[in-house]
Protein backbone atom coordinates (compact mmCIF):
# COMPACT_ATOMS: atom_id res chain seq x y z
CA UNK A 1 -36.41 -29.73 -14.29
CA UNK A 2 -35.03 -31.45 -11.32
CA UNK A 3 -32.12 -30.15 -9.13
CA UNK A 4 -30.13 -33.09 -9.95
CA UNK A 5 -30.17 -31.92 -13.70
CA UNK A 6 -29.76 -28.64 -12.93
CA UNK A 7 -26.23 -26.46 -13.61
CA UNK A 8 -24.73 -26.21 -10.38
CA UNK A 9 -24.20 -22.85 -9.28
CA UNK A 10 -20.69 -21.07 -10.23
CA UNK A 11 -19.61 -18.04 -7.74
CA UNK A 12 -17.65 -15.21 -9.39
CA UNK A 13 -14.53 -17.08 -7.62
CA UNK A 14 -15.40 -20.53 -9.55
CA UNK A 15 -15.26 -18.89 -13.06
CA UNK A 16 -12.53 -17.49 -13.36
CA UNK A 17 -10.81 -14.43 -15.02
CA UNK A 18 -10.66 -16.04 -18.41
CA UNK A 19 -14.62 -16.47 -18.66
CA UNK A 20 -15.23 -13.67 -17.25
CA UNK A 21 -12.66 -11.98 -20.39
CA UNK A 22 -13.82 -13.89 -23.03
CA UNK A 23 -17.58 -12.96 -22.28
CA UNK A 24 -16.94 -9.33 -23.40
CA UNK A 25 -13.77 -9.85 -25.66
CA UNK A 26 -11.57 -7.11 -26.74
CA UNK A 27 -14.13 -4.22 -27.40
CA UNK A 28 -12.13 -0.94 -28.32
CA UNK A 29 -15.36 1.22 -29.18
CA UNK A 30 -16.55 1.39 -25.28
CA UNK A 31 -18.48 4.59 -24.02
CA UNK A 32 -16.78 6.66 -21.94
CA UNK A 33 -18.26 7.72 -18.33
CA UNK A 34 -16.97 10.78 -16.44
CA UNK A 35 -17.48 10.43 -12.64
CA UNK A 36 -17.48 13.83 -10.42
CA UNK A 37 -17.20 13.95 -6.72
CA UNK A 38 -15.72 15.76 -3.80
CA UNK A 39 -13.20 13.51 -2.25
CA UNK A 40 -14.70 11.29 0.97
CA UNK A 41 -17.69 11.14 -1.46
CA UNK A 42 -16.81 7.47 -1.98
CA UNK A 43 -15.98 7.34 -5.98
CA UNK A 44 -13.06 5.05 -5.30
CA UNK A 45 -15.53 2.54 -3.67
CA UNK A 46 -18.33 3.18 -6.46
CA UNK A 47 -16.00 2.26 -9.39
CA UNK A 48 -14.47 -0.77 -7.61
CA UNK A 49 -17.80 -2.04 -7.21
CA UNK A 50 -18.89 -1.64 -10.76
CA UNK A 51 -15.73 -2.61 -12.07
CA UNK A 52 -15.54 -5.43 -10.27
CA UNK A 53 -11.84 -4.99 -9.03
CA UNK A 54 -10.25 -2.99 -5.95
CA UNK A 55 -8.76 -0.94 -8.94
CA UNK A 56 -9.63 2.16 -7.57
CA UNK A 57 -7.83 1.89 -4.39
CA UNK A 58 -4.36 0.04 -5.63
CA UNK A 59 -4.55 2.61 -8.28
CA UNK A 60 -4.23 0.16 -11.34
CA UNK A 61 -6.01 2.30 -13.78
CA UNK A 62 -4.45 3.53 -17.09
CA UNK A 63 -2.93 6.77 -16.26
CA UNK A 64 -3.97 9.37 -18.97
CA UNK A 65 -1.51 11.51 -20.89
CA UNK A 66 -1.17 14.27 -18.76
CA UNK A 67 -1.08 11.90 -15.35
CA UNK A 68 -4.06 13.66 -14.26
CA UNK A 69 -6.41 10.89 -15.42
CA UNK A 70 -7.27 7.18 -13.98
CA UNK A 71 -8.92 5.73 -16.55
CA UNK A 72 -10.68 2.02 -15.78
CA UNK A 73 -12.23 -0.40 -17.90
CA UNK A 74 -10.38 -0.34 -20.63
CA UNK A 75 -9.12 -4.19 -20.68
CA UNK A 76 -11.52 -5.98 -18.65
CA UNK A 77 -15.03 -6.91 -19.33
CA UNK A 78 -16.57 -3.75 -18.43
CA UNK A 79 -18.75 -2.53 -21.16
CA UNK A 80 -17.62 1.14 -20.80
CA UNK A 81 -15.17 3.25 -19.80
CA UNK A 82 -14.77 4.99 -16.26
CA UNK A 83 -12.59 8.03 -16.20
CA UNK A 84 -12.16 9.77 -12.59
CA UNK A 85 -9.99 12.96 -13.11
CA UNK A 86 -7.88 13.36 -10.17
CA UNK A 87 -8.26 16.67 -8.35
CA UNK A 88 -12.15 17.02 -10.53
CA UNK A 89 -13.77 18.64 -7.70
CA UNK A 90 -16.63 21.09 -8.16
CA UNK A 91 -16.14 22.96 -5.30
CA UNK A 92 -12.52 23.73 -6.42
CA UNK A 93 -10.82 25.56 -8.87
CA UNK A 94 -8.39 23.34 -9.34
CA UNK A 95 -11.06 21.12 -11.40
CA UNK A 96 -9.94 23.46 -14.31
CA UNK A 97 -6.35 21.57 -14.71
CA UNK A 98 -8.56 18.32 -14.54
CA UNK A 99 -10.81 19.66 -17.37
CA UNK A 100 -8.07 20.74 -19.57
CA UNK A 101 -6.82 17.05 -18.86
CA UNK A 102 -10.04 15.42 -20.05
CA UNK A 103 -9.94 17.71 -23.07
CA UNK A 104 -6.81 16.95 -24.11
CA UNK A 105 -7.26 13.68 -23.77
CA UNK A 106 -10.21 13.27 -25.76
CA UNK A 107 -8.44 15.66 -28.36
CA UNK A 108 -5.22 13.56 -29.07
CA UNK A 109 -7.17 10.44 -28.69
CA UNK A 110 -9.17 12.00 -31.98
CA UNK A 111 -5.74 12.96 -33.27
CA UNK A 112 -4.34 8.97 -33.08
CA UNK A 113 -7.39 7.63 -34.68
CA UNK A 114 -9.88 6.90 -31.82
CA UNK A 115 -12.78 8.84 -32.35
CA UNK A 116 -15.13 7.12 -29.47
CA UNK A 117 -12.34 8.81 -26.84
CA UNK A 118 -15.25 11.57 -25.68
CA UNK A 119 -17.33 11.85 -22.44
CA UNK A 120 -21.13 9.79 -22.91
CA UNK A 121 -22.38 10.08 -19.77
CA UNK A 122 -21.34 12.00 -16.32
CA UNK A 123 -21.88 10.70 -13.14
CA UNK A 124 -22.34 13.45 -10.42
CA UNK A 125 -21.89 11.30 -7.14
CA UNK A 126 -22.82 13.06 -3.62
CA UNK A 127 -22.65 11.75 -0.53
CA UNK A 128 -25.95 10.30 1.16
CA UNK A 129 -24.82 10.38 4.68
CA UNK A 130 -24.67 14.01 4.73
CA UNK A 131 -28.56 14.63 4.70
CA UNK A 132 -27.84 17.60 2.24
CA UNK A 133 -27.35 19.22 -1.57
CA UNK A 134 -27.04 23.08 -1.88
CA UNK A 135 -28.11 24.64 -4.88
CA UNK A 136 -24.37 26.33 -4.73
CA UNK A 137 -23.14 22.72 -4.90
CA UNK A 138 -24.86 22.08 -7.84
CA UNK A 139 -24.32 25.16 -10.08
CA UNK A 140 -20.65 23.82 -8.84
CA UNK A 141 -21.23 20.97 -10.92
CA UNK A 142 -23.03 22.47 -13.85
CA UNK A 143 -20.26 25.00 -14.42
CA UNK A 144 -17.42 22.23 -13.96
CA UNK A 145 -19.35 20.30 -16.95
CA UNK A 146 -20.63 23.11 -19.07
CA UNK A 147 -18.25 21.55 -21.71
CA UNK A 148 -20.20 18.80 -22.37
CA UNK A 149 -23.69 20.53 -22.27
CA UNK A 150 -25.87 17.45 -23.85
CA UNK A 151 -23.86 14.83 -22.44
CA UNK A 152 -26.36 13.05 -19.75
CA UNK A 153 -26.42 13.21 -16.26
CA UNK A 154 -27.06 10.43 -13.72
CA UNK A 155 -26.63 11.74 -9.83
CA UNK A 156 -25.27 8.98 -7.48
CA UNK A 157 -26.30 9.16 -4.22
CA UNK A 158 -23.87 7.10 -2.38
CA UNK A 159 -24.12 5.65 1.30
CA UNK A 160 -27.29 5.13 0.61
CA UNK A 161 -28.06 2.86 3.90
CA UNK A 162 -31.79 2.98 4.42
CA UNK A 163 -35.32 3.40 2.39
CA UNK A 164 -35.57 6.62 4.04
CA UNK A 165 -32.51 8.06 3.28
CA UNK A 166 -32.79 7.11 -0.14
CA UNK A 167 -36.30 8.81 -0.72
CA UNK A 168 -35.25 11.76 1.39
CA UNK A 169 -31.99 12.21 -0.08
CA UNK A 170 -33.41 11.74 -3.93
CA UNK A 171 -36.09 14.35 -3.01
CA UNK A 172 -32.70 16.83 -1.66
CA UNK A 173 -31.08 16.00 -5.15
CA UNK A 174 -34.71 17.44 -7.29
CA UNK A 175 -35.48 20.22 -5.05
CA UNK A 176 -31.77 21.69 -5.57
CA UNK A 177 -31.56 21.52 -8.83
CA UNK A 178 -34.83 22.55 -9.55
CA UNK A 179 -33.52 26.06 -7.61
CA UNK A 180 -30.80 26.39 -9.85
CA UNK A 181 -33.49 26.42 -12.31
CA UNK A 182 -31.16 24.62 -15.24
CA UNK A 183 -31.94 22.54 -18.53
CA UNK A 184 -29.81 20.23 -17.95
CA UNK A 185 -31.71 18.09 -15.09
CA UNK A 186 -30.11 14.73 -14.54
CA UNK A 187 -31.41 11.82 -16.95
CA UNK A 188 -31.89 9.66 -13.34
CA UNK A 189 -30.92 9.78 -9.83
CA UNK A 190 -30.09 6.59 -8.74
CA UNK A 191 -28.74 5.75 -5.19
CA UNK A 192 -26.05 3.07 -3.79
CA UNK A 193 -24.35 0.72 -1.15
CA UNK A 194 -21.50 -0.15 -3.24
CA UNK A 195 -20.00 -2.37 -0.85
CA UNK A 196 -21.05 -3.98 2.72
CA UNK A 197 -21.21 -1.85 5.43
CA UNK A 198 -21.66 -2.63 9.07
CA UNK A 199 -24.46 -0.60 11.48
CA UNK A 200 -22.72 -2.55 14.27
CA UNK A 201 -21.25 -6.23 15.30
CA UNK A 202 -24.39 -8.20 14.15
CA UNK A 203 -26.09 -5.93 11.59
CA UNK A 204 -24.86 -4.12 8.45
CA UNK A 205 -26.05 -2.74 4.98
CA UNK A 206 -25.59 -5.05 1.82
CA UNK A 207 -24.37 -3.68 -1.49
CA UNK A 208 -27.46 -2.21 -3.64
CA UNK A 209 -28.10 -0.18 -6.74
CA UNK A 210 -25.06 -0.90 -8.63
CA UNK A 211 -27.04 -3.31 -11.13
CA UNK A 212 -29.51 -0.70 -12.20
CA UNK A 213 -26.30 2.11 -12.09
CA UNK A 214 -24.26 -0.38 -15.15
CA UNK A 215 -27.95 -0.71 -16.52
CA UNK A 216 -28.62 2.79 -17.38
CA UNK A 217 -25.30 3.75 -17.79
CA UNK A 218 -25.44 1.49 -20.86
CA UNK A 219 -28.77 2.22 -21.63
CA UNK A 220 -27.81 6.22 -21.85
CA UNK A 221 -24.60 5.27 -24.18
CA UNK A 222 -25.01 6.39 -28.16
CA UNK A 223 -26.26 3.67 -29.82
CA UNK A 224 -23.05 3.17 -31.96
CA UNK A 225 -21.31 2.77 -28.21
CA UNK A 226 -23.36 0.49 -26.76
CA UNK A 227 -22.09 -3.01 -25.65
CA UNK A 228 -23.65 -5.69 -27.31
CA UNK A 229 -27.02 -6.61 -25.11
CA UNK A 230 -25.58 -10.24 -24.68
CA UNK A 231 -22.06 -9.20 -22.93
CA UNK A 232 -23.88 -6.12 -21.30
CA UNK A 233 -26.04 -9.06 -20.18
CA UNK A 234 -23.06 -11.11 -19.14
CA UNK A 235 -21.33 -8.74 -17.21
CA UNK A 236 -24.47 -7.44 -15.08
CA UNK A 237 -24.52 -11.42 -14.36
CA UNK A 238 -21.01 -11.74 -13.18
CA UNK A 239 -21.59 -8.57 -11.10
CA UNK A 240 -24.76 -10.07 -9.33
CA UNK A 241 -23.05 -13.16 -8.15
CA UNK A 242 -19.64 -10.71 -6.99
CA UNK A 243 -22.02 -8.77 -4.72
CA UNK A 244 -24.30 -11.52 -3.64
CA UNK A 245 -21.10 -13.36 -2.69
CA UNK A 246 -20.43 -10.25 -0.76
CA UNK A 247 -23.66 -10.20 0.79
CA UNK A 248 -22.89 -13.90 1.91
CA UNK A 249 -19.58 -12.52 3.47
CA UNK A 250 -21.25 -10.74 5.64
CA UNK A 251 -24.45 -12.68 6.47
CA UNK A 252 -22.16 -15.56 7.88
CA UNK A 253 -20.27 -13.51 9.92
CA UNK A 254 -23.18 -11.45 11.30
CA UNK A 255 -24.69 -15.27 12.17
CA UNK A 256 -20.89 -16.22 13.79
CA UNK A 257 -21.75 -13.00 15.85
CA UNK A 258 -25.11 -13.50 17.38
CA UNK A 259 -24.71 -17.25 17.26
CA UNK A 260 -22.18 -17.51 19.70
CA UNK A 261 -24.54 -17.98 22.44
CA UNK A 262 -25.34 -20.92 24.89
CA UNK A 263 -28.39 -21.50 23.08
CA UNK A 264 -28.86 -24.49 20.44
CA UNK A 265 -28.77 -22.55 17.34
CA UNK A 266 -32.06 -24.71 15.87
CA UNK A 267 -34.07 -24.15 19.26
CA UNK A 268 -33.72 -20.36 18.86
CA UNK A 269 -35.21 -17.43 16.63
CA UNK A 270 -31.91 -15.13 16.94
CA UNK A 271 -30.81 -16.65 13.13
CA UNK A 272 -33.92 -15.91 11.79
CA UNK A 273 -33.21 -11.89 10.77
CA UNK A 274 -29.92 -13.04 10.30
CA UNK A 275 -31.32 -15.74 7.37
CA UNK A 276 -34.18 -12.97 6.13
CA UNK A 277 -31.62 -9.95 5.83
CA UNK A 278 -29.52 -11.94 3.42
CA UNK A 279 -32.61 -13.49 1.63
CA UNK A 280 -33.42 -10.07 0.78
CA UNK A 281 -30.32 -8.57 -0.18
CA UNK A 282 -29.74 -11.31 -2.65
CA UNK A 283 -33.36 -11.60 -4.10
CA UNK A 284 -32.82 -7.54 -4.69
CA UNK A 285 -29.45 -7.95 -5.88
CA UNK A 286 -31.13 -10.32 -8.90
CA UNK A 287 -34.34 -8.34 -9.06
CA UNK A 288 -36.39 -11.44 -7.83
CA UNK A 289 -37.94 -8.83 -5.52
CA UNK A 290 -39.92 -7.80 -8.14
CA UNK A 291 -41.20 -10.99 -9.52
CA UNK A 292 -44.72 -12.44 -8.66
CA UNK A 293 -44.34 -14.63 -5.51
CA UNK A 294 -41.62 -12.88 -4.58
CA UNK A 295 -42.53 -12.78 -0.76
CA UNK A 296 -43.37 -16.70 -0.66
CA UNK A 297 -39.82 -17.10 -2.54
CA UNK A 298 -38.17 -15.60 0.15
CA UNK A 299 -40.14 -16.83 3.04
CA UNK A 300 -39.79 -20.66 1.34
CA UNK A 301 -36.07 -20.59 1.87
CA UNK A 302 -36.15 -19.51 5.21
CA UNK A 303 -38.46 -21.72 6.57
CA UNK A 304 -36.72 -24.72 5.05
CA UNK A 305 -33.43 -23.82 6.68
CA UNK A 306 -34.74 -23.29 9.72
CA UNK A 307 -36.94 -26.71 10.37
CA UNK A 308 -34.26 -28.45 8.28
CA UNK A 309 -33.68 -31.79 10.17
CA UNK A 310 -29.83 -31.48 8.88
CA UNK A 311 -29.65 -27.99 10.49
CA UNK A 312 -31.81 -29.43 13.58
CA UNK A 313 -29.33 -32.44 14.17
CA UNK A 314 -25.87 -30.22 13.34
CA UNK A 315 -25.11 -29.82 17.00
CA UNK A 316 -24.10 -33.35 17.62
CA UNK A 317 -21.57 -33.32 15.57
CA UNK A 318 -19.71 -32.04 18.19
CA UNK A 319 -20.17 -35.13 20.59
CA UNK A 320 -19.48 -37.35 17.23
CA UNK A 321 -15.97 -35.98 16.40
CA UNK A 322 -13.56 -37.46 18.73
CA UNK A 323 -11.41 -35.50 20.22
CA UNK A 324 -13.22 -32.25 19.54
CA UNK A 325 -13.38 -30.02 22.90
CA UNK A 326 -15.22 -26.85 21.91
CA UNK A 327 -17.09 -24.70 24.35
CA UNK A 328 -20.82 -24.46 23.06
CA UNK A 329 -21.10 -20.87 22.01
CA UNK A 330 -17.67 -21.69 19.57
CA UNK A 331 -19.89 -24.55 18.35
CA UNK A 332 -23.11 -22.45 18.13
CA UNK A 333 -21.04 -19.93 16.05
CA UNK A 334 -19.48 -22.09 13.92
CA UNK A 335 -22.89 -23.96 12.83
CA UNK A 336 -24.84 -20.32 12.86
CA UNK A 337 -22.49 -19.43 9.91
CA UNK A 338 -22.46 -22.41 8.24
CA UNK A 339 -26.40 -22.50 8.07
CA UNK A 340 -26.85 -19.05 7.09
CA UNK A 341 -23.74 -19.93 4.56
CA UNK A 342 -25.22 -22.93 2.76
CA UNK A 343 -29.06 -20.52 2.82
CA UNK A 344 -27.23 -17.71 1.24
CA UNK A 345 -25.72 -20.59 -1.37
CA UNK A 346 -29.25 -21.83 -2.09
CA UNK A 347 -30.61 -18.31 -2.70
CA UNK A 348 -27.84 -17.40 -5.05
CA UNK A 349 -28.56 -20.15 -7.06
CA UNK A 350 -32.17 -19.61 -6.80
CA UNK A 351 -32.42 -16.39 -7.62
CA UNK A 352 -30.11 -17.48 -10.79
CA UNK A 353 -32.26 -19.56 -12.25
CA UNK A 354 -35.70 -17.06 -11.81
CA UNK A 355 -33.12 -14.16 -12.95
CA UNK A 356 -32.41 -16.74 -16.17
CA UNK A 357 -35.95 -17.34 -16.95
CA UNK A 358 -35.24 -21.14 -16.15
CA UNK A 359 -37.75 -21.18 -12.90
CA UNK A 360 -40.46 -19.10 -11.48
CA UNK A 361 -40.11 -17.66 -8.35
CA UNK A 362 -43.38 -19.08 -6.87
CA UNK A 363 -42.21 -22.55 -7.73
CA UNK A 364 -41.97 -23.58 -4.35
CA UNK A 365 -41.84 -27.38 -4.57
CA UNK A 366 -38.91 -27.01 -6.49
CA UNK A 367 -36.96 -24.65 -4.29
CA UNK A 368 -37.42 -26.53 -0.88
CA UNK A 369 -36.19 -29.14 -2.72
CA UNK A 370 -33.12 -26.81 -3.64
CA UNK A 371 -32.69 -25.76 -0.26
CA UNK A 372 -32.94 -28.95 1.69
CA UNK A 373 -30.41 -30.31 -0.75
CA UNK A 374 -27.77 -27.63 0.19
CA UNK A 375 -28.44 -28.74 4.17
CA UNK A 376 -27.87 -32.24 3.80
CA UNK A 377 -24.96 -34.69 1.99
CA UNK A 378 -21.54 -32.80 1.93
CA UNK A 379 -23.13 -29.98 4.42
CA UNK A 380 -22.30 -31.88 7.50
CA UNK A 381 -19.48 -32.68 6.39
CA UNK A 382 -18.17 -29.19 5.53
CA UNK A 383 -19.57 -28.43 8.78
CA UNK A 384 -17.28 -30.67 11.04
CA UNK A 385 -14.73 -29.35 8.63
CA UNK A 386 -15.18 -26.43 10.12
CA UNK A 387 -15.46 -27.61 13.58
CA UNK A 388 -12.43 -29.53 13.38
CA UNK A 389 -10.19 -26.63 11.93
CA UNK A 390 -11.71 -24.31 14.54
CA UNK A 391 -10.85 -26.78 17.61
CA UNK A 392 -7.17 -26.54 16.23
CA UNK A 393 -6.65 -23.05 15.32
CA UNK A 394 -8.69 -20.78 18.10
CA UNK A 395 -10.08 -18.31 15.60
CA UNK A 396 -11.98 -15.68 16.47
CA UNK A 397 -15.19 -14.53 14.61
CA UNK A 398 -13.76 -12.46 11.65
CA UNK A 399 -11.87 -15.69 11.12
CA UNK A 400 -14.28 -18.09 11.95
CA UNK A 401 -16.48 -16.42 9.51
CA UNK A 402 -13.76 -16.60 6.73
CA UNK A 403 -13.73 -20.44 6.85
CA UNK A 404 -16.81 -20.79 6.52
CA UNK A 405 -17.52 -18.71 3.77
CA UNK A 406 -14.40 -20.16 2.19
CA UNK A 407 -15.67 -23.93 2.24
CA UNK A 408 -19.47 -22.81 1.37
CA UNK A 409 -18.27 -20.77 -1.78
CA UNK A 410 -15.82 -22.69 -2.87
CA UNK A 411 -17.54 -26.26 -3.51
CA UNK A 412 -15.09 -27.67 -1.23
């Protein structure tokens, strides 16, 4: 298949609600999940992400009947329910207003006819950062839940920044419940970057783990609960492309930040962790890092965008435009982001169509192709787009970085 006949790619902006709606329909028999943290723990962030809204934090859920309840997912495309109980704390006592809540809830939802109004699955989030999980903690837990006794469990660990602190923190989670010496061991422990976050100005930590959180969240529903595989399908998509799209937020302005140097951008190495970081993120985002050729796949696209003779030539645009007076490391910055922009387009794609089953991921003819497509034609032109608009307005890199991203996601 050649990239001219190819789909072009579609970011979660370019679809639209109404797709997005129409995917899933109007399912009223969802499964219900009950999410259980300590506030600071980051459940607001975790249930934005996997909704796929800032619900959480404008507090647009569906309040429950007693007002005690946020309940999310119940008109969007989500294929279950997400029900955070305010004031559900383990470590409190108060938790016992929110479980008479959730009770009630579920019992007068029986009462007005809708019988798939209980709790499926509970997610226990704690907070990665911390380094810790006391057994006290978790008998917390276990006694806050003990009313839904086979209901299963899936720990979150959230903040999850590195590879280390993921396999030290899932190793905290099994050795303290394995003191509390309990049945009721959580069905998987499963941890998360549910949205960007920065180390410092050039480097940060891209979303991860929310794909395989929706997958066996659905996977764990009762089978009579369970999205159809086709719109659970549909919405995992949508998700990928809402967090790779984050992912290429933050990749362009990390390359705005270390690009704005005196150096030609094309003559220097500084993009190439830049280009590599987001590579990754993406590929893991659409599970291409487990596909055969997975390494070459990655490595393909970054070599082709960095000997890319558009990329290599992108510099004298800013002797072409007349009238364009922009000191060199505004100019570096502003073609850093756009480079690591259109990359992070190409890989989006990419990893689409190996995600799809419509390419392998060690067809490499095929993807340089891909990639020198998306630095050539209209990307020097939304580059001195970009130039221009940054001669006129002054911006700094936050809002350098915004342009960018807003031409390279857009199809402008």
């Amino acid at each position: 298949m050649s990239i001219a006949s190819d789909t072009p790619y579609q970011s979660g902006e370019d679809m639209g609600e109404n797709e997005t709606e129409s995917v899933m329909g109007k399912n009223d028999r969802k499964g219900n999940v009950l999410v259980i943290g300590n506030s600071g723990v980051g459940k607001s962030t975790l249930i934005n992400a996997v909704v796929g809204e800032q619900v959480a934090v404008t507090g647009r859920g569906t309040a429950g009947q007693t007002n005690r309840l946020e309940i999310y997912g119940e008109d969007d495309a989500s294929p279950f329910r997400i029900i955070d109980s305010v004031g559900f704390e383990p470590a409190f006592f108060k938790r016992y207003q929110a479980i008479a809540a959730m009770k009630k809830w579920s019992r007068e939802s029986v009462e007005d006819g809708k019988s798939d109004h209980q709790i499926n699955v509970i997610w226990f989030c704690v907070e990665g950062t911390s380094g810790k999980l006391f057994p006290q903690a978790v008998r917390n837990f276990l006694d806050a839940t003990k009313h839904w006794p086979h209901v299963p469990i899936v720990v979150i660990i959230t903040k999850s920044y590195s590879k280390r602190d993921r396999e030290e923190n899932i190793a905290l989670v099994q050795k303290a419940f394995g003191e509390v010496k309990t049945s009721r061991m959580p069905k998987a422990i499963i941890p998360v970057v549910a949205d960007t976050f920065w180390i410092d100005d050039g480097k940060y930590a891209a979303p991860d783990g929310i794909d395989e959180l929706i997958a066996t969240t659905v996977e764990f529903m009762p089978e009579g609960l369970q999205a159809a595989k086709e719109d659970a399908a549909q919405f995992r998509l949508n998700r990928k492309r809402v967090l790779s799209q984050s992912t290429t937020a933050a990749a362009t302005l990390s390359a705005v930040i270390v690009g704005a140097v005196p150096v030609p951008i094309p003559d220097a190495t500084i993009l190439g962790p830049v280009e590599i970081a987001a590579i990754t993120a993406i590929s893991k985002i659409y599970g291409i890092d487990k596909e055969h050729g997975a390494e070459r796949f990655k490595e393909t696209i970054a070599e082709v965008g960095t000997v890319s003779l558009a990329a290599k030539g992108v510099l004298s645009l800013t002797k072409a435009i007349p009238g364009l007076n922009l000191a060199t490391s505004v100019a570096n910055a502003v073609v850093a982001g756009s480079i690591v922009a259109a990359l992070c387009g190409a890989t989006i794609y990419a990893c689409e169509q190996v995600y799809l089953g419509n390419k392998s991921a060690d067809d490499a003819d095929w993807l340089k192709r891909l990639v020198e497509s998306k630095l050539s034609g209209d990307f020097v032109a939304k580059v001195t787009d970009a130039l221009k608009q940054t001669a006129s307005d002054g911006l700094d890199a936050k809002r350098i970085a915004d342009l960018i991203f807003g031409l390279f996601s857009t199809g402008k």
